[in-house]
Amino acid sequence: MQTRTLGRNGPQVSALGLGCMGMSAFYGGRESDAESIAVIHHALDAGVNFLDTADMYGPHTNEVLVGRAIAGRRDEVFLATKFGIRLDPDDPHARGVDGRPEYVAAACEASLRRLDVETIDLYYQHRVDPQVPIEDTVGAMARLVEQGKVRHLGLSEASAETLRRAHAVHPITALQSEYSLWSRDPETDGTLDACRELGIGFVPYSPLGRGFLTGAIRSPDDFEPDDYRRHSPRFQGENFARNLALVEQVRALAQDRGVAPGQLALAWVLAQGEDLVPIPGTKRIRYLDENLGALDVRLTRDELDRIDAIFPPDAAAGTRYTREQMGMVNR
Ligand SMILES: NC(=O)c1ccc[n+]([C@@H]2O[C@H](COP(=O)([O-])OP(=O)(O)OC[C@H]3O[C@@H](n4cnc5c(N)ncnc54)[C@H](OP(=O)(O)O)[C@@H]3O)[C@@H](O)[C@H]2O)c1
Protein backbone atom coordinates (compact mmCIF):
# COMPACT_ATOMS: atom_id res chain seq x y z
CA MET A 1 0.00 0.00 0.00
CA GLN A 2 1.27 3.45 -0.87
CA THR A 3 1.47 5.73 2.15
CA ARG A 4 1.42 9.47 2.71
CA THR A 5 2.41 11.65 5.64
CA LEU A 6 -0.51 13.45 7.25
CA GLY A 7 0.80 16.93 7.92
CA ARG A 8 4.48 17.91 8.11
CA ASN A 9 6.29 15.25 10.17
CA GLY A 10 2.91 13.73 10.96
CA PRO A 11 1.77 10.11 11.04
CA GLN A 12 2.07 7.80 8.03
CA VAL A 13 -1.29 6.68 6.67
CA SER A 14 -2.41 4.77 3.60
CA ALA A 15 -2.60 7.10 0.59
CA LEU A 16 -6.35 6.45 0.47
CA GLY A 17 -8.47 6.13 3.57
CA LEU A 18 -11.93 4.60 3.90
CA GLY A 19 -14.95 6.75 4.70
CA CYS A 20 -17.36 4.67 6.77
CA MET A 21 -20.25 7.15 6.98
CA GLY A 22 -22.39 5.62 4.22
CA MET A 23 -22.40 2.26 6.01
CA SER A 24 -24.76 3.77 8.60
CA ALA A 25 -26.24 6.98 7.24
CA PHE A 26 -27.26 9.33 4.45
CA TYR A 27 -26.91 7.28 1.27
CA GLY A 28 -29.82 4.83 1.58
CA GLY A 29 -29.49 1.11 0.84
CA ARG A 30 -27.83 0.25 4.11
CA GLU A 31 -26.08 -3.11 3.95
CA SER A 32 -26.08 -5.41 6.94
CA ASP A 33 -23.49 -4.71 9.62
CA ALA A 34 -21.81 -8.00 8.69
CA GLU A 35 -21.31 -6.79 5.11
CA SER A 36 -20.02 -3.41 6.25
CA ILE A 37 -17.59 -5.09 8.63
CA ALA A 38 -16.42 -7.29 5.74
CA VAL A 39 -15.67 -4.12 3.74
CA ILE A 40 -13.61 -2.68 6.60
CA HIS A 41 -11.73 -5.98 7.00
CA HIS A 42 -11.09 -6.08 3.25
CA ALA A 43 -9.69 -2.55 3.47
CA LEU A 44 -7.39 -3.48 6.37
CA ASP A 45 -6.26 -6.62 4.52
CA ALA A 46 -5.38 -4.42 1.52
CA GLY A 47 -3.32 -2.12 3.76
CA VAL A 48 -5.81 0.72 4.13
CA ASN A 49 -5.28 1.85 7.71
CA PHE A 50 -7.01 5.25 7.76
CA LEU A 51 -10.67 4.85 8.80
CA ASP A 52 -13.03 7.80 9.05
CA THR A 53 -16.17 8.00 11.17
CA ALA A 54 -18.02 10.56 13.34
CA ASP A 55 -20.28 10.47 16.35
CA MET A 56 -23.20 11.89 14.36
CA TYR A 57 -23.17 9.18 11.67
CA GLY A 58 -26.13 6.95 12.41
CA PRO A 59 -26.32 8.84 14.79
CA HIS A 60 -23.78 7.01 16.93
CA THR A 61 -24.19 3.60 15.28
CA ASN A 62 -21.34 4.11 12.81
CA GLU A 63 -18.79 4.42 15.61
CA VAL A 64 -20.12 1.22 17.17
CA LEU A 65 -19.86 -0.54 13.80
CA VAL A 66 -16.29 0.64 13.22
CA GLY A 67 -15.41 -0.35 16.79
CA ARG A 68 -16.71 -3.87 16.19
CA ALA A 69 -14.82 -4.11 12.89
CA ILE A 70 -11.46 -3.15 14.39
CA ALA A 71 -11.78 -5.21 17.57
CA GLY A 72 -8.66 -7.37 17.67
CA ARG A 73 -7.01 -5.32 14.88
CA ARG A 74 -6.60 -1.99 16.67
CA ASP A 75 -2.88 -1.79 15.94
CA GLU A 76 -3.53 -1.91 12.17
CA VAL A 77 -5.73 1.18 12.24
CA PHE A 78 -5.27 4.95 12.25
CA LEU A 79 -8.68 5.83 13.61
CA ALA A 80 -10.32 9.19 12.97
CA THR A 81 -13.61 10.38 14.43
CA LYS A 82 -15.35 13.72 14.95
CA PHE A 83 -17.50 15.58 17.44
CA GLY A 84 -19.47 18.79 17.42
CA ILE A 85 -22.58 18.36 15.27
CA ARG A 86 -25.52 17.70 17.55
CA LEU A 87 -28.72 16.19 16.20
CA ASP A 88 -32.24 16.80 17.41
CA PRO A 89 -33.88 13.47 18.32
CA ASP A 90 -37.26 14.96 17.33
CA ASP A 91 -36.25 16.39 13.95
CA PRO A 92 -33.94 14.37 11.67
CA HIS A 93 -33.06 17.46 9.59
CA ALA A 94 -32.18 19.78 12.51
CA ARG A 95 -28.50 20.33 13.32
CA GLY A 96 -26.69 22.20 16.06
CA VAL A 97 -22.99 22.86 16.57
CA ASP A 98 -21.34 22.57 19.97
CA GLY A 99 -17.70 23.45 20.63
CA ARG A 100 -17.95 24.20 24.36
CA PRO A 101 -15.02 22.72 26.31
CA GLU A 102 -17.26 20.68 28.60
CA TYR A 103 -19.01 19.20 25.58
CA VAL A 104 -15.66 18.33 23.92
CA ALA A 105 -14.67 16.27 26.97
CA ALA A 106 -18.03 14.50 27.20
CA ALA A 107 -18.21 13.81 23.46
CA CYS A 108 -14.74 12.24 23.50
CA GLU A 109 -15.64 9.93 26.39
CA ALA A 110 -18.75 8.82 24.51
CA SER A 111 -16.83 8.17 21.28
CA LEU A 112 -14.14 6.18 23.10
CA ARG A 113 -16.86 4.06 24.67
CA ARG A 114 -18.72 3.44 21.40
CA LEU A 115 -15.53 2.70 19.48
CA ASP A 116 -14.34 0.55 22.39
CA VAL A 117 -10.79 1.90 22.15
CA GLU A 118 -8.46 3.62 24.62
CA THR A 119 -7.23 6.26 22.21
CA ILE A 120 -8.53 8.03 19.11
CA ASP A 121 -5.71 8.65 16.62
CA LEU A 122 -7.21 11.77 15.04
CA TYR A 123 -10.00 13.74 16.69
CA TYR A 124 -11.70 16.36 14.54
CA GLN A 125 -14.05 19.17 15.42
CA HIS A 126 -16.74 18.43 12.81
CA ARG A 127 -17.93 22.03 12.44
CA VAL A 128 -16.58 25.18 14.03
CA ASP A 129 -18.92 26.65 16.67
CA PRO A 130 -19.34 30.38 15.98
CA GLN A 131 -20.42 30.90 19.61
CA VAL A 132 -17.21 29.52 21.13
CA PRO A 133 -13.72 30.94 20.48
CA ILE A 134 -11.72 28.30 18.60
CA GLU A 135 -8.96 28.74 21.21
CA ASP A 136 -11.33 27.41 23.89
CA THR A 137 -12.44 24.42 21.83
CA VAL A 138 -8.91 23.49 20.74
CA GLY A 139 -7.70 24.08 24.31
CA ALA A 140 -10.16 21.41 25.45
CA MET A 141 -9.03 19.12 22.62
CA ALA A 142 -5.39 19.65 23.64
CA ARG A 143 -6.25 18.44 27.16
CA LEU A 144 -7.49 15.20 25.59
CA VAL A 145 -4.04 14.78 24.03
CA GLU A 146 -2.39 15.40 27.43
CA GLN A 147 -4.69 12.79 28.95
CA GLY A 148 -3.75 10.23 26.28
CA LYS A 149 -7.30 9.95 24.97
CA VAL A 150 -6.44 11.45 21.59
CA ARG A 151 -3.20 11.46 19.57
CA HIS A 152 -3.73 14.13 16.90
CA LEU A 153 -6.15 17.02 16.40
CA GLY A 154 -8.08 18.02 13.31
CA LEU A 155 -10.73 20.45 12.15
CA SER A 156 -13.36 20.03 9.46
CA GLU A 157 -14.64 22.78 7.13
CA ALA A 158 -12.66 25.41 9.06
CA SER A 159 -11.48 28.66 7.43
CA ALA A 160 -7.81 29.58 6.95
CA GLU A 161 -8.09 32.15 9.76
CA THR A 162 -9.60 29.59 12.17
CA LEU A 163 -6.86 27.11 11.24
CA ARG A 164 -4.17 29.65 12.09
CA ARG A 165 -5.76 30.47 15.46
CA ALA A 166 -6.26 26.79 16.28
CA HIS A 167 -2.73 25.84 15.26
CA ALA A 168 -1.34 28.51 17.58
CA VAL A 169 -2.99 26.73 20.54
CA HIS A 170 -2.00 23.17 19.62
CA PRO A 171 -0.56 21.67 16.41
CA ILE A 172 -3.36 20.72 14.02
CA THR A 173 -2.53 17.57 12.06
CA ALA A 174 -5.31 17.62 9.46
CA LEU A 175 -8.07 19.69 7.93
CA GLN A 176 -10.92 17.61 6.52
CA SER A 177 -13.01 19.50 3.98
CA GLU A 178 -14.97 18.66 0.86
CA TYR A 179 -12.69 18.55 -2.17
CA SER A 180 -13.17 16.91 -5.53
CA LEU A 181 -13.44 17.76 -9.20
CA TRP A 182 -16.78 19.43 -8.55
CA SER A 183 -16.03 20.98 -5.11
CA ARG A 184 -13.01 23.23 -5.49
CA ASP A 185 -13.45 25.78 -2.67
CA PRO A 186 -10.18 24.85 -0.87
CA GLU A 187 -8.22 26.05 -3.93
CA THR A 188 -9.66 29.55 -3.71
CA ASP A 189 -10.70 30.13 -0.09
CA GLY A 190 -7.12 29.96 1.23
CA THR A 191 -7.51 26.73 3.21
CA LEU A 192 -5.25 24.58 1.04
CA ASP A 193 -2.61 27.33 1.06
CA ALA A 194 -2.89 27.73 4.84
CA CYS A 195 -2.49 23.97 5.33
CA ARG A 196 0.68 24.02 3.24
CA GLU A 197 2.08 27.03 5.05
CA LEU A 198 1.37 25.56 8.50
CA GLY A 199 2.27 21.95 7.66
CA ILE A 200 -1.26 20.66 8.15
CA GLY A 201 -2.39 17.63 6.14
CA PHE A 202 -5.48 17.94 3.96
CA VAL A 203 -8.11 15.18 3.95
CA PRO A 204 -10.57 15.60 1.06
CA TYR A 205 -13.98 14.21 1.96
CA SER A 206 -16.58 13.19 -0.63
CA PRO A 207 -13.76 12.90 -3.21
CA LEU A 208 -16.15 11.04 -5.52
CA GLY A 209 -18.71 13.83 -5.31
CA ARG A 210 -20.93 11.67 -3.09
CA GLY A 211 -20.84 9.03 -5.84
CA PHE A 212 -21.80 11.33 -8.70
CA LEU A 213 -18.33 11.45 -10.27
CA THR A 214 -18.30 7.67 -10.72
CA GLY A 215 -20.99 8.02 -13.38
CA ALA A 216 -23.09 5.39 -11.59
CA ILE A 217 -25.87 7.80 -10.63
CA ARG A 218 -28.09 8.35 -13.67
CA SER A 219 -31.20 9.99 -12.21
CA PRO A 220 -32.28 11.56 -8.92
CA ASP A 221 -35.16 9.08 -9.01
CA ASP A 222 -32.62 6.30 -8.40
CA PHE A 223 -32.15 7.50 -4.82
CA GLU A 224 -34.09 5.81 -2.07
CA PRO A 225 -36.65 8.01 -0.29
CA ASP A 226 -34.38 8.63 2.71
CA ASP A 227 -31.23 9.34 0.66
CA TYR A 228 -29.65 12.63 1.73
CA ARG A 229 -28.74 13.48 -1.86
CA ARG A 230 -32.41 14.04 -2.75
CA HIS A 231 -32.14 17.27 -0.73
CA SER A 232 -28.78 18.38 -2.13
CA PRO A 233 -28.95 21.23 -4.69
CA ARG A 234 -26.49 19.55 -7.08
CA PHE A 235 -28.63 16.47 -7.38
CA GLN A 236 -31.84 18.26 -8.25
CA GLY A 237 -33.64 19.03 -11.52
CA GLU A 238 -31.74 21.11 -14.04
CA ASN A 239 -28.59 21.05 -11.90
CA PHE A 240 -28.53 17.26 -12.04
CA ALA A 241 -28.81 17.27 -15.84
CA ARG A 242 -26.06 19.86 -16.27
CA ASN A 243 -23.75 18.02 -13.90
CA LEU A 244 -24.43 14.71 -15.62
CA ALA A 245 -23.28 16.24 -18.90
CA LEU A 246 -19.94 17.08 -17.24
CA VAL A 247 -19.59 13.58 -15.85
CA GLU A 248 -20.25 12.12 -19.29
CA GLN A 249 -17.16 13.97 -20.52
CA VAL A 250 -15.16 12.55 -17.62
CA ARG A 251 -16.46 9.12 -18.55
CA ALA A 252 -15.26 9.55 -22.15
CA LEU A 253 -11.81 10.58 -20.95
CA ALA A 254 -11.69 7.63 -18.54
CA GLN A 255 -12.69 5.28 -21.33
CA ASP A 256 -9.82 6.55 -23.51
CA ARG A 257 -7.48 5.89 -20.62
CA GLY A 258 -9.00 2.45 -19.87
CA VAL A 259 -9.99 3.30 -16.29
CA ALA A 260 -13.30 3.85 -14.49
CA PRO A 261 -14.60 7.45 -14.19
CA GLY A 262 -14.39 7.27 -10.40
CA GLN A 263 -10.75 6.20 -10.65
CA LEU A 264 -10.03 9.22 -12.82
CA ALA A 265 -11.76 11.48 -10.27
CA LEU A 266 -9.75 10.01 -7.39
CA ALA A 267 -6.49 10.07 -9.34
CA TRP A 268 -7.12 13.78 -10.02
CA VAL A 269 -7.47 14.46 -6.26
CA LEU A 270 -4.36 12.38 -5.47
CA ALA A 271 -2.43 14.33 -8.12
CA GLN A 272 -3.12 17.67 -6.39
CA GLY A 273 -0.34 17.01 -3.88
CA GLU A 274 1.36 14.42 -1.68
CA ASP A 275 -0.13 16.22 1.33
CA LEU A 276 -3.68 15.16 0.40
CA VAL A 277 -5.18 11.93 1.71
CA PRO A 278 -8.67 11.38 0.27
CA ILE A 279 -11.19 9.19 2.10
CA PRO A 280 -13.64 7.79 -0.49
CA GLY A 281 -16.62 6.09 1.10
CA THR A 282 -18.24 2.82 0.17
CA LYS A 283 -20.09 -0.09 1.65
CA ARG A 284 -19.15 -2.49 -1.14
CA ILE A 285 -15.96 -4.52 -1.58
CA ARG A 286 -16.24 -4.18 -5.37
CA TYR A 287 -16.21 -0.38 -5.18
CA LEU A 288 -13.43 -0.40 -2.60
CA ASP A 289 -11.20 -2.44 -4.90
CA GLU A 290 -11.99 -0.17 -7.83
CA ASN A 291 -11.19 2.91 -5.77
CA LEU A 292 -7.87 1.47 -4.60
CA GLY A 293 -7.04 0.97 -8.28
CA ALA A 294 -6.89 4.76 -8.58
CA LEU A 295 -3.56 4.65 -6.74
CA ASP A 296 -2.02 3.14 -9.87
CA VAL A 297 -3.47 5.77 -12.22
CA ARG A 298 -0.73 8.35 -12.80
CA LEU A 299 -2.14 11.27 -14.75
CA THR A 300 0.12 13.17 -17.13
CA ARG A 301 0.16 16.97 -17.20
CA ASP A 302 -1.78 16.82 -20.45
CA GLU A 303 -4.46 14.57 -18.93
CA LEU A 304 -4.76 16.82 -15.86
CA ASP A 305 -5.19 19.81 -18.16
CA ARG A 306 -7.90 18.02 -20.14
CA ILE A 307 -9.75 17.13 -16.93
CA ASP A 308 -9.45 20.73 -15.74
CA ALA A 309 -10.83 21.93 -19.05
CA ILE A 310 -13.95 19.78 -18.55
CA PHE A 311 -14.24 20.66 -14.88
CA PRO A 312 -12.95 24.16 -14.21
CA PRO A 313 -13.34 25.18 -10.54
CA ASP A 314 -16.86 26.59 -10.80
CA ALA A 315 -18.26 24.12 -13.34
CA ALA A 316 -20.71 22.32 -11.07
CA ALA A 317 -24.31 23.49 -11.17
CA GLY A 318 -25.77 24.09 -7.73
CA THR A 319 -24.18 24.57 -4.34
CA ARG A 320 -22.66 21.61 -2.50
CA TYR A 321 -24.96 22.09 0.50
CA THR A 322 -28.31 23.70 1.15
CA ARG A 323 -28.20 27.30 2.31
CA GLU A 324 -28.75 26.19 5.92
CA GLN A 325 -25.92 23.64 5.79
CA MET A 326 -23.61 26.15 4.07
CA GLY A 327 -24.29 28.35 7.08
CA MET A 328 -22.52 25.74 9.25
CA VAL A 329 -19.37 25.97 7.12
CA ASN A 330 -16.82 28.31 8.73
CA ARG A 331 -15.80 31.07 6.28
N1 LIG B 1 -16.31 16.17 7.49
C1 LIG B 1 -17.48 16.16 6.91
O1 LIG B 1 -18.31 17.06 7.10
C2 LIG B 1 -17.84 15.01 5.99
C3 LIG B 1 -18.95 15.12 5.14
C4 LIG B 1 -19.22 14.03 4.29
C5 LIG B 1 -18.41 12.90 4.31
N2 LIG B 1 -17.36 12.82 5.18
C6 LIG B 1 -16.49 11.63 5.24
O2 LIG B 1 -15.94 11.40 3.95
C7 LIG B 1 -16.21 10.06 3.53
C8 LIG B 1 -16.35 10.00 2.02
O3 LIG B 1 -17.32 10.91 1.55
P1 LIG B 1 -18.76 10.46 1.00
O4 LIG B 1 -19.02 9.05 1.42
O5 LIG B 1 -19.69 11.54 1.38
O6 LIG B 1 -18.63 10.58 -0.57
P2 LIG B 1 -17.76 9.90 -1.71
O7 LIG B 1 -16.65 9.13 -1.14
O8 LIG B 1 -17.48 10.98 -2.67
O9 LIG B 1 -18.84 8.94 -2.39
C9 LIG B 1 -19.48 7.91 -1.71
C10 LIG B 1 -20.59 7.38 -2.59
O10 LIG B 1 -20.01 6.90 -3.81
C11 LIG B 1 -20.37 5.56 -4.03
N3 LIG B 1 -19.18 4.88 -4.57
C12 LIG B 1 -17.99 4.72 -3.95
N4 LIG B 1 -17.13 4.09 -4.76
C13 LIG B 1 -17.79 3.86 -5.90
C14 LIG B 1 -17.42 3.23 -7.13
N5 LIG B 1 -16.19 2.77 -7.32
N6 LIG B 1 -18.37 3.14 -8.11
C15 LIG B 1 -19.61 3.64 -7.93
N7 LIG B 1 -20.01 4.25 -6.80
C16 LIG B 1 -19.10 4.35 -5.80
C17 LIG B 1 -20.79 5.02 -2.70
O11 LIG B 1 -21.73 4.00 -2.92
P3 LIG B 1 -22.05 2.85 -1.83
O12 LIG B 1 -22.42 3.59 -0.58
O13 LIG B 1 -23.19 2.13 -2.46
O14 LIG B 1 -20.85 2.03 -1.66
C18 LIG B 1 -21.39 6.24 -2.01
O15 LIG B 1 -22.73 6.40 -2.37
C19 LIG B 1 -17.48 9.69 4.32
O16 LIG B 1 -17.64 8.29 4.40
C20 LIG B 1 -17.22 10.36 5.64
O17 LIG B 1 -16.41 9.53 6.45
C21 LIG B 1 -17.07 13.88 6.01
XYZ file of C-alpha atoms and ligand atoms in Angstrom:
379
model
C 0.000 0.000 0.000
C 1.270 3.454 -0.873
C 1.469 5.729 2.150
C 1.421 9.473 2.707
C 2.414 11.655 5.640
C -0.511 13.447 7.251
C 0.797 16.926 7.921
C 4.476 17.906 8.110
C 6.288 15.246 10.165
C 2.905 13.734 10.963
C 1.765 10.112 11.039
C 2.067 7.798 8.026
C -1.286 6.683 6.669
C -2.411 4.768 3.597
C -2.600 7.101 0.594
C -6.350 6.450 0.467
C -8.471 6.127 3.568
C -11.928 4.599 3.904
C -14.949 6.755 4.698
C -17.356 4.675 6.774
C -20.253 7.146 6.977
C -22.387 5.620 4.220
C -22.395 2.264 6.010
C -24.759 3.770 8.598
C -26.237 6.982 7.238
C -27.262 9.332 4.448
C -26.911 7.282 1.269
C -29.817 4.826 1.576
C -29.494 1.109 0.842
C -27.829 0.254 4.113
C -26.084 -3.106 3.946
C -26.080 -5.413 6.939
C -23.492 -4.708 9.616
C -21.807 -7.996 8.693
C -21.307 -6.793 5.113
C -20.018 -3.406 6.252
C -17.587 -5.088 8.634
C -16.416 -7.291 5.744
C -15.667 -4.117 3.739
C -13.612 -2.684 6.596
C -11.732 -5.982 7.000
C -11.085 -6.082 3.255
C -9.694 -2.550 3.468
C -7.389 -3.479 6.366
C -6.256 -6.617 4.518
C -5.378 -4.415 1.519
C -3.318 -2.124 3.760
C -5.813 0.724 4.128
C -5.279 1.847 7.711
C -7.006 5.250 7.759
C -10.665 4.852 8.800
C -13.028 7.802 9.050
C -16.172 8.000 11.167
C -18.019 10.557 13.338
C -20.275 10.474 16.353
C -23.198 11.893 14.356
C -23.173 9.179 11.674
C -26.125 6.951 12.409
C -26.321 8.841 14.789
C -23.779 7.012 16.926
C -24.190 3.601 15.276
C -21.337 4.108 12.812
C -18.788 4.415 15.614
C -20.123 1.216 17.168
C -19.865 -0.536 13.802
C -16.293 0.638 13.225
C -15.407 -0.351 16.787
C -16.712 -3.866 16.189
C -14.824 -4.108 12.892
C -11.459 -3.152 14.392
C -11.777 -5.211 17.569
C -8.659 -7.375 17.666
C -7.007 -5.324 14.883
C -6.600 -1.990 16.670
C -2.876 -1.788 15.943
C -3.533 -1.910 12.174
C -5.726 1.184 12.238
C -5.273 4.946 12.247
C -8.685 5.830 13.611
C -10.324 9.192 12.971
C -13.612 10.378 14.428
C -15.355 13.722 14.954
C -17.495 15.585 17.438
C -19.469 18.789 17.416
C -22.576 18.357 15.272
C -25.522 17.697 17.552
C -28.721 16.190 16.202
C -32.236 16.796 17.411
C -33.880 13.472 18.325
C -37.263 14.960 17.330
C -36.252 16.393 13.952
C -33.942 14.370 11.666
C -33.058 17.464 9.593
C -32.179 19.785 12.509
C -28.495 20.329 13.319
C -26.686 22.204 16.062
C -22.987 22.855 16.574
C -21.343 22.575 19.971
C -17.703 23.451 20.634
C -17.948 24.196 24.360
C -15.018 22.718 26.311
C -17.260 20.680 28.604
C -19.013 19.201 25.575
C -15.660 18.329 23.922
C -14.667 16.273 26.965
C -18.028 14.497 27.204
C -18.211 13.807 23.462
C -14.744 12.243 23.499
C -15.639 9.931 26.391
C -18.750 8.817 24.507
C -16.827 8.171 21.281
C -14.137 6.180 23.104
C -16.862 4.063 24.666
C -18.723 3.443 21.400
C -15.526 2.703 19.476
C -14.341 0.554 22.386
C -10.787 1.902 22.151
C -8.460 3.622 24.623
C -7.232 6.264 22.210
C -8.531 8.031 19.114
C -5.709 8.651 16.615
C -7.214 11.769 15.039
C -10.004 13.735 16.689
C -11.697 16.363 14.536
C -14.049 19.167 15.422
C -16.743 18.431 12.809
C -17.935 22.032 12.438
C -16.581 25.184 14.034
C -18.920 26.645 16.673
C -19.344 30.377 15.983
C -20.420 30.895 19.605
C -17.209 29.516 21.126
C -13.720 30.942 20.481
C -11.718 28.303 18.604
C -8.961 28.736 21.207
C -11.335 27.414 23.886
C -12.442 24.419 21.834
C -8.907 23.487 20.742
C -7.697 24.078 24.310
C -10.156 21.408 25.447
C -9.033 19.121 22.615
C -5.390 19.651 23.641
C -6.251 18.442 27.159
C -7.494 15.200 25.588
C -4.037 14.782 24.031
C -2.392 15.398 27.431
C -4.691 12.786 28.951
C -3.747 10.229 26.276
C -7.301 9.951 24.973
C -6.445 11.453 21.592
C -3.202 11.458 19.567
C -3.729 14.132 16.897
C -6.146 17.022 16.395
C -8.077 18.018 13.306
C -10.734 20.446 12.146
C -13.361 20.033 9.457
C -14.638 22.778 7.132
C -12.658 25.411 9.061
C -11.484 28.656 7.425
C -7.815 29.583 6.954
C -8.091 32.145 9.759
C -9.597 29.591 12.168
C -6.859 27.108 11.239
C -4.168 29.646 12.094
C -5.756 30.472 15.457
C -6.259 26.794 16.283
C -2.732 25.843 15.255
C -1.341 28.512 17.580
C -2.988 26.730 20.544
C -2.002 23.166 19.623
C -0.560 21.671 16.411
C -3.358 20.722 14.021
C -2.526 17.573 12.064
C -5.306 17.622 9.461
C -8.073 19.687 7.929
C -10.920 17.609 6.523
C -13.013 19.496 3.976
C -14.972 18.655 0.860
C -12.693 18.553 -2.169
C -13.170 16.912 -5.531
C -13.442 17.759 -9.204
C -16.779 19.434 -8.553
C -16.028 20.976 -5.106
C -13.015 23.226 -5.488
C -13.454 25.779 -2.667
C -10.177 24.850 -0.871
C -8.220 26.051 -3.929
C -9.660 29.549 -3.713
C -10.696 30.132 -0.091
C -7.122 29.956 1.227
C -7.506 26.735 3.212
C -5.253 24.584 1.041
C -2.609 27.329 1.059
C -2.888 27.726 4.843
C -2.494 23.965 5.326
C 0.680 24.017 3.240
C 2.081 27.032 5.052
C 1.366 25.562 8.498
C 2.275 21.951 7.656
C -1.259 20.659 8.150
C -2.389 17.632 6.136
C -5.483 17.940 3.963
C -8.109 15.179 3.953
C -10.566 15.604 1.057
C -13.983 14.211 1.957
C -16.584 13.195 -0.630
C -13.762 12.901 -3.212
C -16.151 11.040 -5.524
C -18.707 13.835 -5.307
C -20.933 11.666 -3.086
C -20.842 9.033 -5.835
C -21.804 11.329 -8.705
C -18.326 11.451 -10.270
C -18.301 7.670 -10.717
C -20.989 8.024 -13.376
C -23.090 5.388 -11.588
C -25.872 7.804 -10.632
C -28.093 8.348 -13.670
C -31.202 9.986 -12.215
C -32.277 11.556 -8.917
C -35.160 9.079 -9.009
C -32.616 6.300 -8.403
C -32.155 7.497 -4.821
C -34.086 5.810 -2.068
C -36.650 8.007 -0.292
C -34.384 8.635 2.706
C -31.233 9.344 0.662
C -29.647 12.630 1.730
C -28.743 13.480 -1.863
C -32.413 14.045 -2.746
C -32.139 17.271 -0.731
C -28.776 18.376 -2.133
C -28.951 21.231 -4.694
C -26.486 19.555 -7.082
C -28.628 16.466 -7.382
C -31.841 18.258 -8.248
C -33.645 19.026 -11.520
C -31.744 21.114 -14.036
C -28.591 21.045 -11.896
C -28.529 17.263 -12.041
C -28.815 17.272 -15.840
C -26.056 19.860 -16.271
C -23.752 18.021 -13.897
C -24.428 14.712 -15.617
C -23.278 16.245 -18.901
C -19.939 17.080 -17.240
C -19.592 13.578 -15.849
C -20.252 12.122 -19.288
C -17.161 13.969 -20.517
C -15.156 12.550 -17.615
C -16.462 9.115 -18.553
C -15.261 9.554 -22.146
C -11.810 10.584 -20.953
C -11.692 7.631 -18.542
C -12.692 5.278 -21.331
C -9.817 6.552 -23.509
C -7.483 5.892 -20.622
C -8.996 2.455 -19.866
C -9.987 3.295 -16.294
C -13.297 3.853 -14.492
C -14.598 7.455 -14.194
C -14.389 7.271 -10.396
C -10.751 6.197 -10.653
C -10.031 9.224 -12.819
C -11.763 11.483 -10.265
C -9.755 10.006 -7.393
C -6.487 10.075 -9.345
C -7.123 13.778 -10.020
C -7.473 14.460 -6.260
C -4.365 12.380 -5.473
C -2.429 14.333 -8.123
C -3.120 17.669 -6.387
C -0.337 17.015 -3.876
C 1.360 14.418 -1.679
C -0.127 16.216 1.328
C -3.683 15.162 0.400
C -5.178 11.928 1.711
C -8.672 11.377 0.268
C -11.185 9.189 2.096
C -13.636 7.789 -0.490
C -16.624 6.095 1.104
C -18.237 2.824 0.168
C -20.087 -0.094 1.648
C -19.148 -2.492 -1.139
C -15.957 -4.525 -1.577
C -16.241 -4.180 -5.370
C -16.214 -0.384 -5.182
C -13.430 -0.402 -2.599
C -11.197 -2.435 -4.898
C -11.995 -0.171 -7.831
C -11.189 2.915 -5.767
C -7.867 1.474 -4.599
C -7.037 0.966 -8.282
C -6.894 4.756 -8.581
C -3.558 4.648 -6.741
C -2.024 3.135 -9.867
C -3.466 5.766 -12.218
C -0.730 8.353 -12.802
C -2.138 11.267 -14.755
C 0.117 13.172 -17.131
C 0.163 16.969 -17.197
C -1.778 16.817 -20.454
C -4.458 14.571 -18.932
C -4.756 16.818 -15.858
C -5.192 19.809 -18.164
C -7.896 18.017 -20.141
C -9.753 17.128 -16.927
C -9.449 20.729 -15.736
C -10.828 21.932 -19.054
C -13.948 19.784 -18.553
C -14.241 20.657 -14.883
C -12.948 24.160 -14.208
C -13.338 25.179 -10.537
C -16.857 26.595 -10.805
C -18.259 24.124 -13.340
C -20.708 22.317 -11.068
C -24.311 23.494 -11.175
C -25.774 24.091 -7.726
C -24.184 24.568 -4.337
C -22.662 21.608 -2.500
C -24.960 22.086 0.500
C -28.311 23.703 1.152
C -28.197 27.304 2.314
C -28.751 26.188 5.918
C -25.918 23.644 5.788
C -23.606 26.148 4.069
C -24.289 28.347 7.083
C -22.523 25.739 9.246
C -19.370 25.971 7.125
C -16.815 28.308 8.733
C -15.798 31.065 6.277
N -16.314 16.166 7.487
C -17.480 16.156 6.912
O -18.310 17.062 7.097
C -17.845 15.012 5.993
C -18.950 15.117 5.141
C -19.219 14.029 4.285
C -18.410 12.896 4.312
N -17.363 12.820 5.178
C -16.489 11.631 5.244
O -15.945 11.400 3.945
C -16.207 10.065 3.527
C -16.352 10.000 2.019
O -17.323 10.908 1.554
P -18.762 10.459 1.002
O -19.025 9.049 1.418
O -19.685 11.542 1.378
O -18.627 10.580 -0.575
P -17.758 9.898 -1.710
O -16.646 9.133 -1.141
O -17.476 10.984 -2.670
O -18.838 8.937 -2.390
C -19.478 7.907 -1.706
C -20.590 7.384 -2.594
O -20.014 6.899 -3.814
C -20.373 5.564 -4.034
N -19.184 4.880 -4.569
C -17.992 4.722 -3.949
N -17.125 4.094 -4.763
C -17.791 3.863 -5.903
C -17.423 3.235 -7.131
N -16.192 2.770 -7.317
N -18.371 3.144 -8.113
C -19.609 3.638 -7.928
N -20.010 4.254 -6.796
C -19.104 4.352 -5.796
C -20.793 5.017 -2.698
O -21.731 3.996 -2.918
P -22.052 2.846 -1.829
O -22.422 3.586 -0.583
O -23.188 2.129 -2.458
O -20.847 2.031 -1.662
C -21.385 6.242 -2.010
O -22.727 6.402 -2.374
C -17.482 9.689 4.318
O -17.635 8.289 4.404
C -17.225 10.361 5.644
O -16.410 9.528 6.445
C -17.065 13.880 6.006
